Amino acid sequence: MTTTEPRCPVSHTDYRHDGPILSHYAMASAEREAEPFYLNDATSHPFWMLTRYEHVLEAIQMPEYFSNSVSNALSPDRKVRFMPNNLDGEEHLRLRRVLNRWFSPAAVRGLDAVAKRRARELIEEFAPDGRADLVDGFALRYPTEMFLATIGMPVEDGPKFLGWVGALFANLYKGPEAEAAVVSIRGYFADAIEDRLRSPRDPETDFLSRMLHPEHGPRWLSHDDLTTVCLSLVTAGLDTTRSGLGYVFAHLATHPEDRRTLVGDPDLVPKAIEEFMRLYSLILQEGRLVLKDIDFHGLPMKAGDILWLGIASANRDPRKFSCPEEFRIDRPNTGHHLGFGAGPHRCLGMHLARHELEVVVREWHRQIPEYSLAPGAELIERGHQLSLRSLPLVWS
Ligand code: HEM
């Protein structure tokens, strides 16, 4: 008896390795243009890949088939179960309901004054030097401080956090330094929880006091779970924003015409940030665990398989975005990008991230309107979850 196996090409592309800036987008775009689906066997756990916008958008909105218990196809065996990231269904929804207000547009507006002040002060510190490695310093320090401000923790704890967050992301959660950083971050929040239990603060402005509040907080969460929520926010929010700043400034340093457009008309900054989030999707992919057998447009997946939703390749799909490799501030459908995801797990911190990026782009260009890459700089991007390893900039 012969059986007809459905055709699915095999990809050996390993997206975990470092490479020159934009090389991962080039690999993803080449694969997308050749085929809509692949089986990727480059890691110890093979996964199905969806490469095109319409399929990624459809699948990302099918939580009944595709579970978030695996949220990264490149490391499906990660030990920590992030919250809300790795929760599904009602358990996920009820936690999002509690968390959403802390990251709502109104909450972010409430931080506007401190966000602008800290951006101005930090940039003033190094502007006279005429040079800075943006990714190594400011781009992590600023989101860290803004995150602490959002949850009502002292901004002065920023430097302490920087060491931990740096260690966590240098090798993407792997290795003894990253493990020690996880212990320290958990310890920091466990101490803060103890402190709030002894002397609760205003639950309207203090995140942990709200979380522990008998009426408003998620009563079903243990204190240990609550430290996991805090750890998850740190891992989801800080490296991503640093990475976003890296690509935005790498683009503006090498495209003086776009930079001058924004310097001349700062009202264009929000549109520019949205287009940057499309063009430079630092989240290459979101992973999912297949819950039930399904034939997805001819791709037969079985319960237990791992799925790669190609966010970055979807955002550069010419079937959806014309001239997708170009930065176009007036692109009519930029807002359809998937840089912050879609569906129930859409980024919790997207309003905060957008606001941080906008504030920094405005404030930076007020103080440093002209700059370029340091001579001889070679920009390398980390594989897996994209981020520039360094971004040396110079100005006069
Ligand atoms: C430029 C910066 C950022 C980008 C590009 C980004 C991107 C994303 C994406 C694509 C997802 C969807 C993941 C999925 O569907 O599995 C996501 C989820 C998430 N993001 Fe962000 N993010 C950014 C900044 C932030 C910030 C600042 C925070 C908070 C401090 C944050 C917190 C989260 C959380 C908690 C989730 C999980 C949401 C859930 O599963 O319900 N992110 N982010």
XYZ file of N, CA, C and O in Angstrom, residues 157-256:
400
model
N 16.517 51.807 42.366
C 16.945 50.401 42.294
C 17.437 50.029 40.897
O 17.894 48.903 40.675
N 17.325 50.978 39.961
C 17.704 50.715 38.562
C 19.080 50.086 38.420
O 19.211 49.013 37.808
N 20.152 50.696 38.980
C 21.500 50.145 38.785
C 21.628 48.698 39.257
O 22.297 47.878 38.620
N 20.949 48.364 40.375
C 20.992 46.995 40.886
C 20.399 46.031 39.841
O 20.947 44.973 39.551
N 19.285 46.468 39.273
C 18.601 45.646 38.274
C 19.427 45.452 37.011
O 19.384 44.406 36.378
N 20.162 46.521 36.661
C 20.892 46.471 35.390
C 21.822 45.273 35.306
O 21.878 44.595 34.273
N 22.532 44.995 36.408
C 23.451 43.856 36.420
C 22.690 42.556 36.202
O 23.088 41.711 35.391
N 21.578 42.428 36.895
C 20.792 41.188 36.772
C 20.248 41.018 35.354
O 20.335 39.948 34.750
N 19.675 42.102 34.846
C 19.025 42.003 33.538
C 20.082 41.744 32.460
O 19.868 40.936 31.543
N 21.233 42.417 32.589
C 22.323 42.182 31.641
C 22.718 40.707 31.636
O 22.874 40.087 30.579
N 22.867 40.123 32.846
C 23.280 38.711 32.954
C 22.199 37.783 32.382
O 22.505 36.772 31.730
N 20.961 38.157 32.592
C 19.846 37.327 32.132
C 19.831 37.204 30.609
O 19.567 36.149 30.048
N 20.144 38.338 29.954
C 19.971 38.363 28.498
C 21.247 38.148 27.705
O 21.175 37.923 26.499
N 22.410 38.206 28.382
C 23.659 38.057 27.619
C 23.623 36.744 26.862
O 24.025 36.645 25.709
N 23.090 35.705 27.501
C 23.034 34.390 26.857
C 21.608 33.836 26.905
O 21.401 32.628 26.994
N 20.646 34.762 26.848
C 19.217 34.395 26.823
C 18.827 33.314 27.844
O 18.473 32.186 27.480
N 18.906 33.688 29.108
C 18.467 32.862 30.255
C 19.336 31.638 30.520
O 19.053 30.860 31.415
N 20.378 31.410 29.705
C 21.164 30.174 29.897
C 22.449 30.453 30.653
O 23.019 31.526 30.549
N 22.932 29.449 31.401
C 24.226 29.559 32.074
C 24.077 30.001 33.521
O 23.011 30.479 33.936
N 25.179 29.805 34.296
C 25.116 30.090 35.736
C 24.831 31.553 36.072
O 24.128 31.847 37.028
N 25.348 32.500 35.248
C 25.099 33.919 35.554
C 23.602 34.230 35.432
O 23.028 34.925 36.264
N 23.000 33.688 34.374
C 21.576 33.945 34.159
C 20.760 33.304 35.296
O 19.804 33.908 35.810
N 21.165 32.094 35.697
C 20.419 31.428 36.782
C 20.541 32.213 38.087
O 19.566 32.386 38.819
N 21.751 32.738 38.339
C 21.936 33.550 39.553
C 21.090 34.825 39.467
O 20.519 35.281 40.472
N 20.991 35.389 38.266
C 20.197 36.613 38.105
C 18.716 36.337 38.390
O 18.025 37.142 39.031
N 18.237 35.169 37.934
C 16.837 34.802 38.203
C 16.606 34.743 39.718
O 15.611 35.268 40.239
N 17.553 34.120 40.424
C 17.428 34.005 41.891
C 17.391 35.414 42.511
O 16.569 35.712 43.384
N 18.261 36.298 42.039
C 18.311 37.648 42.611
C 17.020 38.429 42.325
O 16.497 39.121 43.198
N 16.516 38.315 41.107
C 15.292 39.061 40.757
C 14.117 38.532 41.585
O 13.328 39.301 42.153
N 14.036 37.221 41.690
C 12.970 36.631 42.525
C 13.106 37.110 43.973
O 12.125 37.459 44.628
N 14.353 37.100 44.469
C 14.596 37.524 45.850
C 14.185 38.974 46.062
O 13.572 39.312 47.076
N 14.499 39.817 45.104
C 14.147 41.238 45.188
C 12.628 41.385 45.339
O 12.136 42.110 46.209
N 11.882 40.667 44.501
C 10.428 40.806 44.556
C 9.842 40.083 45.777
O 8.844 40.545 46.339
N 10.467 38.978 46.190
C 9.967 38.290 47.399
C 10.109 39.227 48.609
O 9.194 39.333 49.444
N 11.237 39.950 48.694
C 11.424 40.915 49.791
C 10.381 42.028 49.703
O 9.817 42.454 50.716
N 10.135 42.488 48.484
C 9.159 43.576 48.308
C 7.753 43.111 48.703
O 6.975 43.865 49.295
N 7.444 41.840 48.424
C 6.126 41.296 48.809
C 6.015 41.266 50.342
O 5.010 41.699 50.910
N 7.067 40.768 50.999
C 7.090 40.752 52.481
C 6.840 42.151 53.021
O 6.051 42.360 53.944
N 7.527 43.104 52.415
C 7.426 44.495 52.845
C 5.981 45.010 52.707
O 5.432 45.632 53.608
N 5.342 44.693 51.570
C 3.943 45.148 51.346
C 2.972 44.433 52.267
O 1.933 44.970 52.626
N 3.315 43.193 52.630
C 2.419 42.474 53.560
C 2.474 43.150 54.921
O 1.444 43.290 55.601
N 3.685 43.587 55.324
C 3.836 44.271 56.619
C 3.185 45.651 56.571
O 2.435 46.032 57.448
N 3.485 46.399 55.498
C 2.922 47.761 55.415
C 2.455 48.038 53.987
O 3.235 48.494 53.143
N 1.169 47.706 53.749
C 0.622 47.894 52.395
C 0.648 49.369 51.993
O 0.454 50.241 52.833
N 0.892 49.608 50.691
C 0.849 50.973 50.152
C -0.483 51.173 49.444
O -1.330 50.288 49.448
N -0.598 52.324 48.776
C -1.835 52.646 48.063
C -1.996 51.683 46.867
O -1.169 51.695 45.954
N -3.065 50.860 46.869
C -3.210 49.886 45.773
C -3.494 50.544 44.419
O -3.487 49.866 43.387
N -3.753 51.846 44.431
C -3.960 52.533 43.146
C -2.625 52.829 42.454
O -2.574 52.996 41.242
N -1.564 52.954 43.244
C -0.281 53.342 42.632
C 0.834 52.317 42.848
O 1.862 52.403 42.196
N 0.612 51.392 43.748
C 1.673 50.423 44.043
C 1.235 49.039 43.546
O 0.275 48.450 44.063
N 1.947 48.541 42.551
C 1.566 47.298 41.874
C 1.440 46.122 42.843
O 0.420 45.429 42.877
N 2.470 45.921 43.679
C 2.440 44.747 44.560
C 1.337 44.863 45.608
O 0.689 43.874 45.951
N 1.093 46.071 46.111
C 0.003 46.230 47.080
C -1.334 45.904 46.429
O -2.224 45.317 47.054
N -1.475 46.249 45.161
C -2.700 45.914 44.431
C -2.817 44.395 44.250
O -3.869 43.789 44.422
N -1.705 43.785 43.883
C -1.710 42.330 43.650
C -2.034 41.561 44.934
O -2.595 40.470 44.884
N -1.658 42.141 46.074
C -1.896 41.454 47.354
C -3.211 41.891 47.992
O -3.591 41.377 49.051
N -3.895 42.825 47.338
C -5.128 43.368 47.923
C -6.214 42.290 47.966
O -6.463 41.618 46.952
N -6.878 42.120 49.126
C -7.851 41.011 49.236
C -9.008 41.141 48.260
O -9.594 40.126 47.848
N -9.341 42.360 47.845
C -10.484 42.529 46.943
C -10.058 42.630 45.475
O -10.609 41.971 44.605
N -9.036 43.463 45.215
C -8.668 43.745 43.817
C -7.625 42.789 43.246
O -7.491 42.664 42.031
N -6.855 42.163 44.102
C -5.724 41.375 43.617
C -6.140 39.995 43.124
O -7.273 39.555 43.340
N -5.238 39.301 42.426
C -5.513 37.930 41.985
C -5.341 36.977 43.175
O -4.256 36.437 43.385
N -6.428 36.753 43.919
C -6.348 35.990 45.180
C -5.871 34.562 44.957
O -5.356 33.919 45.860
N -6.060 34.068 43.736
C -5.705 32.679 43.453
C -4.184 32.484 43.292
O -3.719 31.352 43.262
N -3.436 33.582 43.223
C -1.989 33.448 43.027
C -1.273 33.304 44.364
O -1.534 34.070 45.286
N -0.345 32.348 44.447
C 0.493 32.252 45.647
C 1.543 33.372 45.574
O 1.740 33.983 44.510
N 2.236 33.618 46.667
C 3.283 34.635 46.654
C 4.403 34.238 45.717
O 5.029 35.076 45.066
N 4.650 32.939 45.632
C 5.675 32.470 44.712
C 5.262 32.777 43.256
O 6.077 33.215 42.438
N 3.977 32.543 42.957
C 3.477 32.877 41.609
C 3.624 34.366 41.329
O 3.913 34.784 40.204
N 3.395 35.154 42.371
C 3.483 36.599 42.175
C 4.922 37.016 41.825
O 5.138 37.891 40.979
N 5.902 36.369 42.448
C 7.285 36.681 42.060
C 7.533 36.217 40.613
O 8.276 36.854 39.877
N 6.867 35.137 40.213
C 7.008 34.691 38.816
C 6.405 35.727 37.859
O 6.952 35.983 36.785
N 5.275 36.306 38.243
C 4.678 37.358 37.404
C 5.684 38.497 37.244
O 5.936 38.980 36.126
N 6.302 38.916 38.360
C 7.260 40.029 38.297
C 8.457 39.654 37.423
O 8.897 40.441 36.581
N 8.970 38.444 37.605
C 10.100 37.977 36.790
C 9.706 37.967 35.308
O 10.481 38.357 34.434
N 8.472 37.550 35.031
C 8.003 37.475 33.641
C 7.938 38.868 33.026
O 8.289 39.055 31.851
N 7.493 39.846 33.816
C 7.421 41.216 33.292
C 8.823 41.732 32.973
O 9.043 42.377 31.951
N 9.770 41.411 33.873
C 11.152 41.846 33.650
C 11.701 41.205 32.361
O 12.285 41.883 31.516
N 11.467 39.907 32.210
C 12.047 39.230 31.038
C 11.330 39.649 29.747
O 11.948 39.688 28.687
N 10.033 39.979 29.850
C 9.305 40.332 28.621
C 9.547 41.781 28.219
O 9.443 42.124 27.041
N 9.878 42.641 29.195
C 9.789 44.071 28.901
C 11.091 44.818 28.720
O 11.095 45.875 28.081
N 12.201 44.318 29.270
C 13.388 45.171 29.307
C 14.302 44.945 28.106
O 14.705 45.882 27.428
N 14.619 43.689 27.843
C 15.499 43.404 26.710
C 14.817 43.791 25.392
O 15.459 44.268 24.458
N 13.495 43.591 25.325
C 12.759 43.915 24.098
C 12.868 45.407 23.781
O 13.135 45.794 22.645
N 12.663 46.232 24.816
C 12.684 47.673 24.560
C 14.107 48.118 24.217
O 14.313 48.952 23.341
N 15.100 47.541 24.922
C 16.489 47.854 24.582
C 16.751 47.505 23.108
O 17.341 48.272 22.357
N 16.286 46.327 22.727
C 16.515 45.878 21.376
C 15.822 46.806 20.367
O 16.400 47.171 19.336
N 14.583 47.205 20.703
C 13.850 48.135 19.827
C 14.633 49.427 19.639
O 14.820 49.906 18.513
N 15.148 49.975 20.734
C 15.925 51.217 20.641
C 17.157 51.010 19.760
O 17.523 51.881 18.967
N 17.794 49.853 19.890
C 18.984 49.571 19.094
C 18.686 49.647 17.599
O 19.387 50.328 16.842
N 17.628 48.967 17.159
C 17.329 48.969 15.718
C 16.863 50.346 15.240
O 17.213 50.786 14.143
N 16.079 51.031 16.078
C 15.603 52.366 15.682
C 16.802 53.291 15.463
O 16.908 53.977 14.435
N 17.751 53.283 16.414
C 18.880 54.206 16.297
C 19.893 53.733 15.251
O 20.560 54.564 14.626
N 20.007 52.451 15.039
C 20.874 51.983 13.947
C 20.309 52.478 12.621
O 21.047 52.932 11.737
N 18.986 52.429 12.483
C 18.368 52.914 11.246
C 18.597 54.418 11.085
O 19.045 54.888 10.038
N 18.307 55.168 12.151
C 18.385 56.634 12.028
C 19.834 57.109 11.844
O 20.072 58.127 11.200
N 20.792 56.347 12.415
C 22.195 56.739 12.248
C 22.665 56.516 10.812
O 23.595 57.170 10.355
N 22.018 55.593 10.122
C 22.480 55.248 8.772
C 21.529 55.763 7.675
O 21.778 55.543 6.497
N 20.444 56.417 8.075
C 19.506 56.999 7.100
C 19.258 58.463 7.484
O 18.210 58.792 8.076
N 20.217 59.324 7.148
C 20.098 60.726 7.586
C 18.817 61.407 7.100
O 18.269 62.262 7.792
